[in-house]
Coordinates of C-alpha atoms and ligand atoms in Angstrom, one line a residue:
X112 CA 16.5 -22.1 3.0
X113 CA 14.7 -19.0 4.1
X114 CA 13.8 -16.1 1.5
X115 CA 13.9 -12.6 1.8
X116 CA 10.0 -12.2 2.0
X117 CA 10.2 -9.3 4.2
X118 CA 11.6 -5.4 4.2
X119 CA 11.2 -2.8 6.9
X120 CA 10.9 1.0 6.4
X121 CA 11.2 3.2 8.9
X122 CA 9.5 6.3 8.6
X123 CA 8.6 7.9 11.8
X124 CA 11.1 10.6 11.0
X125 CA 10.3 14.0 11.4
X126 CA 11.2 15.5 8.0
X127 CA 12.5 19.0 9.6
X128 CA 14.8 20.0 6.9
X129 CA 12.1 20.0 4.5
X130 CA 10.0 22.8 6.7
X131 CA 7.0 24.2 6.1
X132 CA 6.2 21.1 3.5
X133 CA 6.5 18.8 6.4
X134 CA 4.3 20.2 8.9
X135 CA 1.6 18.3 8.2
X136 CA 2.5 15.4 5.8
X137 CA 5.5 13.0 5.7
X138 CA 8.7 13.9 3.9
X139 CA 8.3 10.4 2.6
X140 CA 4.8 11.3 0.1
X141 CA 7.1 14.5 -1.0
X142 CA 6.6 13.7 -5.1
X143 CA 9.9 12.9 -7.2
X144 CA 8.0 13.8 -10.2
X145 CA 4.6 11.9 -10.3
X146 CA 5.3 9.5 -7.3
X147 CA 6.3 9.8 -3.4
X148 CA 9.5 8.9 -2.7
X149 CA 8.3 5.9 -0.3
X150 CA 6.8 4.4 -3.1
X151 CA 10.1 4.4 -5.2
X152 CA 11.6 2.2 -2.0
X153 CA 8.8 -0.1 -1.7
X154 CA 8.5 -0.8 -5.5
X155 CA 12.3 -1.5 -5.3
X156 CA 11.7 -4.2 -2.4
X157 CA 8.7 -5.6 -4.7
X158 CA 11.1 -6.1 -7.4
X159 CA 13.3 -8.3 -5.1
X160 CA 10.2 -10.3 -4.5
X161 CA 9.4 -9.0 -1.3
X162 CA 5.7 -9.2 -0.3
X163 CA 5.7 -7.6 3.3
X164 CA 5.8 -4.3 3.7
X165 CA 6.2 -3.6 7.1
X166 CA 6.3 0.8 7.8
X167 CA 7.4 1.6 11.3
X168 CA 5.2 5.1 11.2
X169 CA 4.7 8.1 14.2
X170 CA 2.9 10.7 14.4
X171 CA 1.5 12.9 10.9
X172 CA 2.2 9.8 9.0
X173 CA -0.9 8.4 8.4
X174 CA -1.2 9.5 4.7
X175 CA 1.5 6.7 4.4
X176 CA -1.3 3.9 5.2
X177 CA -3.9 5.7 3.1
X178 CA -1.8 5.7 0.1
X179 CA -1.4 2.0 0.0
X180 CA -4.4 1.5 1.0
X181 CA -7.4 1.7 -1.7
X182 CA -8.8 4.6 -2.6
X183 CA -12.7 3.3 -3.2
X184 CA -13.9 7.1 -4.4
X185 CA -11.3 7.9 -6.4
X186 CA -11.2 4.3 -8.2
X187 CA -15.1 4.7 -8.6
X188 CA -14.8 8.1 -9.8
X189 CA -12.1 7.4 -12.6
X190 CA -14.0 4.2 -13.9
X191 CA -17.3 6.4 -14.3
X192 CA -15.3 8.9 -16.1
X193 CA -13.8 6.3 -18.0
X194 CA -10.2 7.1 -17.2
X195 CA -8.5 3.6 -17.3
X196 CA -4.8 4.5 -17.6
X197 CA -5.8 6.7 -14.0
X198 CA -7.1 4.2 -12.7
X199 CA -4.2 1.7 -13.3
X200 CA -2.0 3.9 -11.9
X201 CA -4.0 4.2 -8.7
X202 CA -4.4 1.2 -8.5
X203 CA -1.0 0.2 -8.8
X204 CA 0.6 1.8 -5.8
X205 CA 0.6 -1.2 -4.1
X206 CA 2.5 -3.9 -6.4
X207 CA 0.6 -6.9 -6.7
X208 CA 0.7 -9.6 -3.8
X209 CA 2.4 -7.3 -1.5
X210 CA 1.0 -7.0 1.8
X211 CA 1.5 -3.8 3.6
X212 CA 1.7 -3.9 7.8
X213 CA 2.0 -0.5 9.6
X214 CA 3.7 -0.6 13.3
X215 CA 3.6 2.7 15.5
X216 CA 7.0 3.6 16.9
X217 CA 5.4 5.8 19.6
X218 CA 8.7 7.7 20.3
X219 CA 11.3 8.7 18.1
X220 CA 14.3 6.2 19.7
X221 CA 16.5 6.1 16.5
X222 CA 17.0 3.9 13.7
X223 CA 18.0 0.8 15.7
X224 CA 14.4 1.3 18.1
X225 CA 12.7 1.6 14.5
X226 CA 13.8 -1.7 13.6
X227 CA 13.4 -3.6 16.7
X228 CA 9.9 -2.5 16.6
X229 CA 9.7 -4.3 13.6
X230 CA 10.3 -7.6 15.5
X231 CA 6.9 -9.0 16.1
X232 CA 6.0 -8.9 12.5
X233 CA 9.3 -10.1 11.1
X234 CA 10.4 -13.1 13.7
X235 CA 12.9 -15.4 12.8
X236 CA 13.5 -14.8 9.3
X237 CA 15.8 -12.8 7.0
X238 CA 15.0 -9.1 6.3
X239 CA 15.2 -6.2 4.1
X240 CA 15.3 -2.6 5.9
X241 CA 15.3 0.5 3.4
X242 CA 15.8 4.0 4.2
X243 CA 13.7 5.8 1.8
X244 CA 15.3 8.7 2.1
X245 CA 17.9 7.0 -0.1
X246 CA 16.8 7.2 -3.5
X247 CA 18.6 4.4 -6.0
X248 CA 18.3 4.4 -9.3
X249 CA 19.3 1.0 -10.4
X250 CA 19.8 2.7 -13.6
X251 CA 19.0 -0.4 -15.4
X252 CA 20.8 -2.9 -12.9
X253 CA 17.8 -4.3 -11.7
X254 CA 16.9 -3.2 -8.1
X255 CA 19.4 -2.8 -5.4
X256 CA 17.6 -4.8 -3.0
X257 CA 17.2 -7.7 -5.4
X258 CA 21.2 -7.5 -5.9
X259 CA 21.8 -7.4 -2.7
X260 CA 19.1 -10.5 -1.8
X261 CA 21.2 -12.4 -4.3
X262 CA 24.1 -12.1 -2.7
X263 CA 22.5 -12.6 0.7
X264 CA 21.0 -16.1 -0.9
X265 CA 24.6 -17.1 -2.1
X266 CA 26.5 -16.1 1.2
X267 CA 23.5 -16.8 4.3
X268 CA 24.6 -13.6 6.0
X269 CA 23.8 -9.9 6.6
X270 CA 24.3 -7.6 3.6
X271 CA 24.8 -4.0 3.5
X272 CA 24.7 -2.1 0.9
X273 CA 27.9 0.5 0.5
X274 CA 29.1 3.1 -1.3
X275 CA 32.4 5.1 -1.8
X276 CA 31.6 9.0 -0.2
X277 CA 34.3 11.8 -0.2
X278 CA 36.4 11.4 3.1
X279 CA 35.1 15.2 4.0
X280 CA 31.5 14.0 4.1
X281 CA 32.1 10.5 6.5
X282 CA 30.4 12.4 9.3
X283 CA 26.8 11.6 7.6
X284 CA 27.2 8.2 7.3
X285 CA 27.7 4.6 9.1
X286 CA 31.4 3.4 7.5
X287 CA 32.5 0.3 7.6
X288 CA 35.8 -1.6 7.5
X289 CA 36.5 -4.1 5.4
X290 CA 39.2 -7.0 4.6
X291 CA 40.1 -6.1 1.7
X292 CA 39.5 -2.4 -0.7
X293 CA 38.6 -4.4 -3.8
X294 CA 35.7 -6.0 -5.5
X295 CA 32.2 -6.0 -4.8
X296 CA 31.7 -7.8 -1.9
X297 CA 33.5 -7.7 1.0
X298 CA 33.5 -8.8 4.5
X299 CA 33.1 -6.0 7.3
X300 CA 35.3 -5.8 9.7
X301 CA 33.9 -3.4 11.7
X302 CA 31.3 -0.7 11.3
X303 CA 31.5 2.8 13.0
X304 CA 28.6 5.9 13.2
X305 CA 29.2 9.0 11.0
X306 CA 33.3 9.5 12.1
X307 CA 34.5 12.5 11.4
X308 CA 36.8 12.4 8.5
X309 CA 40.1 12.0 10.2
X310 CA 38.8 9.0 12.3
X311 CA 36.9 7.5 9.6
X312 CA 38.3 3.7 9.2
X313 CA 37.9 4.3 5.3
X314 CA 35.3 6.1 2.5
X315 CA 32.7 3.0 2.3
X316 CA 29.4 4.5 3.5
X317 CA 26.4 2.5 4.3
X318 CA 23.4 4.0 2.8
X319 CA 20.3 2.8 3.7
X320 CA 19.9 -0.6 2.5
X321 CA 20.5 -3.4 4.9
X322 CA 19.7 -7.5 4.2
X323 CA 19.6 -8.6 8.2
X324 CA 19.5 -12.0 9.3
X325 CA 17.4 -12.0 12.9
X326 CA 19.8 -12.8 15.3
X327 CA 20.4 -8.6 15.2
X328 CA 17.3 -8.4 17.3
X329 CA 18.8 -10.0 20.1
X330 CA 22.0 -7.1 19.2
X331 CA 19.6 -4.4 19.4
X332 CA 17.3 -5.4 22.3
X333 CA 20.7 -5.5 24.7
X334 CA 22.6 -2.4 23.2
X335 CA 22.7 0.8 25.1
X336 CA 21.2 3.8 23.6
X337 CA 24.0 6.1 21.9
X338 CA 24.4 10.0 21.0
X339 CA 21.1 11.8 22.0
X340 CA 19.7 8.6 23.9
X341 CA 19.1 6.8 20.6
X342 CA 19.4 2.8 19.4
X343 CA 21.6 3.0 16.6
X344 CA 21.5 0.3 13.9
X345 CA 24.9 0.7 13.3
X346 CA 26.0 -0.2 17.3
X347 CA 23.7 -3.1 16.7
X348 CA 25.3 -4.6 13.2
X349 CA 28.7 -4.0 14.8
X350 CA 27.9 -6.1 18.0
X351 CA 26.4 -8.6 15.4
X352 CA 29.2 -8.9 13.5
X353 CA 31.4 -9.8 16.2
X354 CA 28.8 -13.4 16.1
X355 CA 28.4 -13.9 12.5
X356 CA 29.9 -12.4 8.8
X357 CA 28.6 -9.3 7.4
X358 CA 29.3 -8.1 4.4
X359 CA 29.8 -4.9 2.3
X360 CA 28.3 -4.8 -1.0
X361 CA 29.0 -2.5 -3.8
X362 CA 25.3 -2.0 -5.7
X363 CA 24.9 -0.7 -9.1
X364 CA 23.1 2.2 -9.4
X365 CA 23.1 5.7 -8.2
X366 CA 22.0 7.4 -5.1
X367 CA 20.2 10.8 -4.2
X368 CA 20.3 12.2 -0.6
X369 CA 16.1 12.8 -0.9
X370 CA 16.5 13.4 3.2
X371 CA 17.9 16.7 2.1
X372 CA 16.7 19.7 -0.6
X373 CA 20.1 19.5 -2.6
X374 CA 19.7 15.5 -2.8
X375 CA 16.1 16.0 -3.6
X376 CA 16.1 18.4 -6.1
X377 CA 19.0 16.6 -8.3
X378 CA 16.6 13.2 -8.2
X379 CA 13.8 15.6 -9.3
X380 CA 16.1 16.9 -12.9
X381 CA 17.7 13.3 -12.9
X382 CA 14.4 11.4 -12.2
X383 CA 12.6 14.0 -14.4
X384 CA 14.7 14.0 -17.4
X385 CA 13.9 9.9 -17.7
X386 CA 10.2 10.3 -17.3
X387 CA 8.5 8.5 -19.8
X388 CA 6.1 11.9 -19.9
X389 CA 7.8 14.5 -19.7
X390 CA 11.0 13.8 -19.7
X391 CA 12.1 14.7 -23.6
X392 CA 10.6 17.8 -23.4
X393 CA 12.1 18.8 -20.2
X394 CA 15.6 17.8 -21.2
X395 CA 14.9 19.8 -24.2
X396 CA 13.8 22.8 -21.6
X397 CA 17.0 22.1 -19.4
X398 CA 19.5 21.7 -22.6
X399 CA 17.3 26.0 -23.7
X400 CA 18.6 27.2 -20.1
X401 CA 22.1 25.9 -21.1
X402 CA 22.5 22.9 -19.0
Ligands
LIG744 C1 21.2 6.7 8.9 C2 22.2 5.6 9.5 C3 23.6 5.7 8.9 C4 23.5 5.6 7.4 C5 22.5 6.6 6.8 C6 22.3 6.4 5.3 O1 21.7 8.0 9.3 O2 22.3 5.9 10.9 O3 24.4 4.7 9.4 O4 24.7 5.7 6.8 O5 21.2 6.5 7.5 O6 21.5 7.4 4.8 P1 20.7 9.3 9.1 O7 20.9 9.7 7.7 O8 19.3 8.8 9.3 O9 21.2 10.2 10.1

């Protein structure tokens, strides 16, 4: 029985709607509080028991490798100082027994090109993509991918994890079909790329977690690029599912947009508010300007 030892992140996105912070450094190491948003998505994949970390990266994204990479100065610097609570932290970034395995998607194909790149590293095994953009805060739950690992283990197929989005805002999102409205999981019946509200075959939105078994590689290398000559995932897991089940899950937990400012800025106060820092205080600050 293969594990889930594996997860995927593409990040060779360009980051434009978060111009001029972008110009020069990933929209992925832009801080929700005290930490990069990348390293919320691959602590979440850590806590699933995940050990590769494979970053499909482009150009300007080599702060990405140096931040989970160590940081020999710095470390040496704090321990001289004697700042040890620093130095954990730094040391930290990268969970423990986690390997981390950077792939250069030299053009910027889409989502589905990201993930294929991704093929030489992962080979015939199970595997986790997350979109980092998409922020989840398990909110106690334990972390998404984890749930959604468990029920990839009890089912031996493709997961993706779903949630219910207004009908005006289908357009942003992969929706799926499903058998049945109900319950957590459900099997897909088919999977369409941000419809427009009126076409939309219901409100279930993928957003950016996927458990993929590897026969999608085969889907992806013989699909036809899309809108604006791109591989979409989405064409790919719907040409899958016509071989083998996928299924919709429901995860526990809540989502911030982080790919945009609004998104960004909520998992900043909601994020914020929680941290174990400063997070009384600025509740306290919030609750003064009569929120
Ligand atoms: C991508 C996927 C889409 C998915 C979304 C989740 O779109 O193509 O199917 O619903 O991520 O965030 P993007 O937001 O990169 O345009």
């Amino acid at each position: 029985m293969k594990k889930i030892r594996k997860a995927v992140f593409p990040v060779a996105g360009l980051g434009s709607r978060f111009l001029p912070a972008t110009k020069v450094s990933p929209k992925e190491m832009l801080p929700i509080v005290d930490k990069p948003i990348i390293q919320y998505a691959v602590e979440e994949a850590a806590d699933a028991g995940i050990t590769d970390m494979v970053f499909v990266t482009g150009r300007t994204k080599r702060s990405i490798a140096d931040h989970f990479d160590k940081a020999y100065e710095l470390e040496n610097e704090l321990k001289t100082r004697g700042k040890e609570d620093m130095l954990k932290i730094v040391q930290d970034t990268v969970p423990k027994g986690v390997n981390c395995i950077f792939i250069r998607q030299a053009e910027a194909l889409g989502l589905g090109h990201a993930v294929l790149c991704a093929e030489p590293v992962i080979g015939d095994e199970p595997f986790a993509v997350l979109l980092a953009d998409d922020l989840i805060d398990p909110n106690g739950f334990g972390s998404v991918v984890a749930q959604m690992a468990d029920v990839y283990n009890y089912n031996r197929c493709s997961v993706l994890g779903v949630m219910d989005v207004p009908r005006e805002e289908t357009k942003q999102y992969g929706i799926v079909s499903t058998e049945r409205n109900e319950g957590d999981t459900q099997r897909c019946t088919g999977i369409v790329e941000k419809p427009s509200p009126d076409q939309a075959p219901s409100t279930l939105a993928v957003v950016g977690r996927y458990i993929l078994t590897p026969h999608i590689f085969e889907h992806l290398r013989t699909l036809r690029p899309g809108t604006h000559g791109e591989l979409q995932l989405t064409d790919a897991i719907a040409s899958l599912m016509r071989d083998e089940a996928v299924l919709a899950y429901r995860f526990k937990g809540t989502r911030y947009d982080c790919g945009n400012k609004l998104g960004y800025l909520k998992a900043m106060v909601e994020l914020g508010v929680k941290h174990a820092e400063v997070g009384a205080e600025f509740s306290e600050w919030l609750a003064q300007r009569g929120h």
